XYZ file of C-alpha atoms in Angstrom:
347
model
C 123.361 14.623 107.477
C 125.096 16.742 110.130
C 127.077 19.861 109.259
C 130.267 17.921 110.058
C 129.240 15.118 107.683
C 128.423 17.659 104.951
C 131.767 19.393 105.424
C 133.613 16.073 105.243
C 131.743 15.056 102.114
C 132.380 18.489 100.624
C 136.120 18.092 101.202
C 136.025 14.613 99.650
C 134.231 15.922 96.560
C 136.596 18.887 96.267
C 139.583 16.523 96.430
C 137.967 14.266 93.825
C 137.391 17.210 91.493
C 140.989 18.308 91.953
C 142.212 14.816 91.045
C 139.896 14.761 88.039
C 141.160 18.112 86.831
C 144.759 16.864 87.162
C 143.910 13.780 85.063
C 141.759 15.505 82.471
C 143.561 18.826 81.967
C 146.594 17.527 80.037
C 144.306 15.715 77.574
C 141.943 18.688 77.373
C 144.810 21.095 76.727
C 146.218 18.800 74.042
C 142.820 18.627 72.340
C 142.373 22.407 72.431
C 145.931 22.896 71.148
C 144.910 21.050 67.963
C 142.447 23.814 67.051
C 143.450 26.443 64.462
C 145.089 29.546 65.950
C 142.113 31.922 66.188
C 139.815 29.381 67.790
C 142.615 28.098 70.012
C 143.106 31.613 71.381
C 139.416 32.012 72.243
C 139.257 28.529 73.784
C 142.355 28.951 75.960
C 140.956 32.257 77.213
C 137.574 30.687 77.918
C 139.157 27.859 79.913
C 141.149 30.353 81.945
C 144.557 29.215 80.689
C 145.430 32.498 78.973
C 144.551 36.166 79.067
C 142.979 38.038 76.160
C 146.406 38.575 74.580
C 147.197 34.873 74.696
C 149.662 35.065 77.591
C 149.541 32.200 80.131
C 147.262 33.075 83.034
C 146.283 31.258 86.223
C 142.639 31.868 85.462
C 139.818 30.098 87.308
C 139.000 26.884 85.459
C 135.676 25.100 85.771
C 134.986 22.590 88.506
C 135.256 19.524 86.194
C 132.025 18.066 87.553
C 130.985 16.361 84.321
C 134.289 14.606 83.569
C 134.404 13.595 87.241
C 130.997 11.948 86.804
C 132.252 10.018 83.758
C 135.239 8.644 85.666
C 133.310 8.011 88.894
C 130.562 6.131 87.047
C 133.124 3.932 85.307
C 134.803 3.220 88.658
C 131.512 2.466 90.449
C 130.670 -0.197 87.860
C 134.043 -1.894 88.025
C 135.689 -0.227 85.027
C 139.092 1.400 84.696
C 138.518 5.183 84.842
C 141.731 5.929 82.952
C 140.344 4.133 79.908
C 137.463 6.604 79.935
C 139.659 9.722 79.929
C 139.015 10.551 76.272
C 135.296 10.287 76.886
C 135.590 12.496 79.977
C 137.416 15.138 77.920
C 134.747 14.892 75.214
C 131.999 15.520 77.765
C 133.892 18.527 79.150
C 134.267 19.947 75.641
C 130.524 19.545 75.036
C 129.804 21.338 78.303
C 132.039 24.244 77.340
C 130.490 24.400 73.879
C 127.182 25.053 75.657
C 128.744 27.667 77.953
C 130.190 29.658 75.071
C 126.831 29.656 73.284
C 124.786 30.301 76.441
C 126.856 33.366 77.306
C 126.122 34.796 73.860
C 122.416 33.963 73.985
C 121.999 35.298 77.530
C 124.286 38.284 76.851
C 126.194 37.431 80.031
C 129.216 39.715 80.227
C 131.058 37.847 82.984
C 131.922 34.234 83.788
C 134.280 33.066 86.529
C 134.943 36.646 87.602
C 136.148 37.947 84.239
C 134.673 38.991 80.872
C 133.100 36.210 78.825
C 134.710 35.123 75.556
C 132.147 36.892 73.359
C 132.634 40.125 75.330
C 136.375 39.956 74.599
C 136.540 38.461 71.097
C 133.072 39.192 69.724
C 130.024 37.040 69.093
C 131.181 35.356 65.847
C 134.473 34.090 67.313
C 132.785 32.826 70.489
C 130.064 30.959 68.574
C 132.502 29.479 66.053
C 134.835 28.332 68.830
C 131.918 26.680 70.583
C 131.050 24.857 67.352
C 134.665 23.718 67.026
C 134.655 22.379 70.594
C 131.630 20.230 69.812
C 133.302 18.860 66.680
C 136.498 18.266 68.653
C 134.578 16.227 71.243
C 133.167 13.970 68.544
C 136.585 13.621 66.895
C 138.082 12.470 70.191
C 135.527 9.687 70.375
C 135.928 8.797 66.687
C 139.675 8.360 67.246
C 139.190 6.307 70.428
C 139.686 2.571 69.929
C 137.715 1.675 73.070
C 134.797 -0.661 72.177
C 132.310 1.721 73.843
C 133.363 4.805 71.884
C 130.738 4.476 69.134
C 127.911 4.074 71.650
C 129.268 6.984 73.652
C 129.376 9.161 70.546
C 125.782 8.282 69.675
C 124.640 9.060 73.199
C 126.467 12.384 73.263
C 125.024 13.489 69.912
C 121.500 12.639 71.097
C 122.217 14.554 74.279
C 123.353 17.629 72.344
C 120.081 17.646 70.396
C 118.209 17.488 73.712
C 120.375 20.297 75.107
C 119.537 22.442 72.096
C 115.831 21.741 72.553
C 116.103 22.788 76.194
C 117.931 25.975 75.261
C 115.364 26.782 72.574
C 112.538 26.305 75.076
C 114.331 28.536 77.581
C 114.656 31.282 74.968
C 111.020 30.881 73.934
C 109.921 31.369 77.549
C 111.436 34.851 77.496
C 109.016 35.864 74.741
C 106.005 34.741 76.762
C 104.245 36.658 79.495
C 105.131 36.056 83.154
C 101.909 34.107 83.708
C 102.165 32.042 80.508
C 104.820 29.432 81.430
C 103.753 26.393 83.464
C 105.903 24.721 86.097
C 105.791 21.419 84.186
C 107.122 23.149 81.066
C 109.886 24.724 83.093
C 110.876 21.411 84.697
C 110.974 19.727 81.279
C 113.172 22.528 79.943
C 115.569 22.302 82.900
C 115.838 18.526 82.582
C 116.818 18.919 78.935
C 119.121 21.889 79.416
C 120.987 20.677 82.527
C 119.942 17.178 83.546
C 120.571 15.626 80.140
C 124.320 16.291 80.090
C 124.905 15.108 83.658
C 122.909 11.985 82.834
C 124.912 11.535 79.656
C 128.197 11.868 81.591
C 127.167 9.094 83.981
C 125.864 6.892 81.164
C 129.091 7.304 79.170
C 131.109 6.256 82.202
C 128.891 3.198 82.528
C 129.391 2.359 78.848
C 133.163 2.501 79.273
C 132.835 0.094 82.200
C 131.039 -2.394 79.937
C 127.829 -2.134 81.959
C 124.487 -3.603 80.940
C 121.831 -1.518 79.208
C 119.850 -1.515 82.452
C 122.780 -0.115 84.428
C 123.558 2.464 81.742
C 119.937 3.629 81.856
C 119.953 3.771 85.645
C 123.146 5.818 85.614
C 121.557 8.189 83.127
C 118.567 8.544 85.458
C 120.862 9.254 88.402
C 122.663 12.009 86.521
C 119.463 13.534 85.187
C 117.815 13.792 88.592
C 121.016 15.064 90.205
C 121.271 17.538 87.329
C 117.777 18.856 87.939
C 118.622 19.243 91.626
C 121.788 21.071 90.534
C 119.723 23.415 88.328
C 117.319 24.202 91.145
C 120.206 25.202 93.396
C 121.805 27.132 90.531
C 118.567 29.041 90.009
C 118.479 29.933 93.707
C 122.060 31.174 93.438
C 121.059 33.197 90.368
C 118.707 35.160 92.626
C 120.364 35.142 96.052
C 123.989 34.246 95.292
C 126.903 36.330 96.521
C 128.387 38.253 93.557
C 131.845 37.992 95.140
C 131.562 34.224 94.716
C 129.389 33.870 91.613
C 131.228 36.478 89.550
C 127.863 37.851 88.379
C 125.797 40.850 89.589
C 123.322 40.233 92.398
C 119.968 39.007 91.119
C 121.315 38.670 87.580
C 118.572 36.204 86.601
C 115.875 38.584 87.817
C 117.385 41.539 85.970
C 117.274 39.418 82.801
C 113.624 38.457 83.506
C 114.623 34.777 83.387
C 111.797 32.357 84.048
C 113.905 30.131 86.266
C 112.369 27.359 88.337
C 111.905 29.335 91.602
C 110.460 32.249 89.626
C 107.943 30.087 87.737
C 107.013 28.272 90.964
C 106.336 31.686 92.502
C 104.447 33.015 89.477
C 102.157 29.964 89.392
C 101.530 29.889 93.172
C 98.255 31.827 93.016
C 99.370 34.025 95.906
C 99.218 37.826 96.167
C 103.027 37.806 95.950
C 102.724 36.025 92.586
C 100.741 38.967 91.252
C 103.370 41.361 92.626
C 106.126 39.401 90.902
C 104.226 39.264 87.603
C 103.781 43.037 87.684
C 107.505 43.517 88.324
C 108.374 41.126 85.484
C 106.295 43.212 83.080
C 108.643 46.197 83.521
C 112.391 46.831 83.710
C 114.338 45.400 86.657
C 117.542 47.351 86.310
C 117.485 49.247 89.603
C 118.766 47.462 92.751
C 115.505 48.238 94.589
C 113.484 46.580 91.808
C 115.680 43.477 91.978
C 115.286 43.327 95.760
C 111.502 43.634 95.478
C 111.398 40.862 92.873
C 113.544 38.545 95.032
C 111.307 39.274 98.012
C 108.210 38.470 95.922
C 109.697 35.139 94.821
C 110.341 34.265 98.463
C 106.923 35.411 99.713
C 105.228 33.415 96.943
C 107.027 30.263 98.095
C 109.421 29.927 95.163
C 112.536 29.697 97.304
C 111.114 27.054 99.658
C 109.669 25.055 96.744
C 113.010 24.979 94.972
C 114.863 23.822 98.090
C 112.352 21.065 98.844
C 112.215 19.935 95.213
C 116.019 19.848 94.991
C 116.098 17.451 97.954
C 113.328 15.317 96.432
C 115.137 15.066 93.080
C 118.327 14.098 94.877
C 116.440 11.264 96.597
C 115.189 10.109 93.188
C 118.752 10.237 91.896
C 119.958 7.936 94.668
C 117.128 5.513 93.890
C 118.281 5.305 90.253
C 121.861 4.829 91.384
C 120.907 1.928 93.651
C 119.505 0.100 90.609
C 122.898 0.235 88.920
C 125.058 -0.161 92.031
C 123.099 -2.019 94.732
C 125.977 -1.596 97.191
C 126.084 2.196 97.362
C 129.412 2.015 99.182
C 130.936 1.331 95.762
C 129.403 4.565 94.463
C 130.865 6.857 97.120
C 132.469 9.189 94.589
C 129.209 9.656 92.692
C 127.302 10.371 95.897
C 129.954 12.851 97.059
C 129.761 14.690 93.734
C 125.972 14.790 93.843
C 125.991 16.146 97.395
C 128.641 18.695 96.449
C 126.741 20.196 93.522
C 123.413 20.281 95.365
C 124.719 21.816 98.599
C 126.407 24.813 97.023
C 125.667 28.207 98.457
C 127.364 30.280 95.758
């Protein structure tokens, strides 16, 4: 793909996400408005619709990638995307449930260039609001009279259990030494923590299109592999991303000693740089010079290159899965644009 092609596809995906947000936001806002006052206040702040005092604010909302996948999958398989709007909102609520909890677990103080919900309202309110969002997602599906709603609900609940398992594994890695986590373990964790929900979004869209079990499974595989590619790029951004764009300090993942995919690839490379990185990970990484040395060690040990190559390989696997569900990939243009968009980010 040329740089011109990538730019064109990026514009197409951005326009698609904007259209998705326009479709989904009214339903998402209505769902959030049904929450009791205290939780509603935390949720509207988290989504960027209000400031900490509850006043309307043009805050930066999320990209709406997951609801866009639901609608694009339904469209690619011949369904009516508008009939899948409730499901798309449910998936977005599940995603934001995970964000609220992840920010607490990771002690992240900023998201989308402003303080995280727990930093503003406290840990209990952030966790409880996340719980309410998950329940709200399931209520949306329970109230949906679409024939696929029950299957979608079952798939989402299974996905949430997998997400929790991935998060638990991620937390457990932090308690282990820098040389004690294998790359296979890390890939399995990332597939559960990130790939599962993107796969679920695509599968739910397929269900709402009335697709066969085979096509639903293939769509799930597409989303999972694209999700793993997404996580690899996200991990690279967590080390080398521009704080002005990410809204987080430079090298935030290194400072937190996160065993992200590029880091584990570097630590298990058997190179002298791997030993340097392990030594750095055994001490504090608060100083900018320490963070720079750790990032340099990851790169010298091959972690950066491995992550970039593996992201491309997983994207190729994703397209293979997609071709099983939609043999004429021209009909899946929106899905391909979204996949390219999330795996070609630089911030």
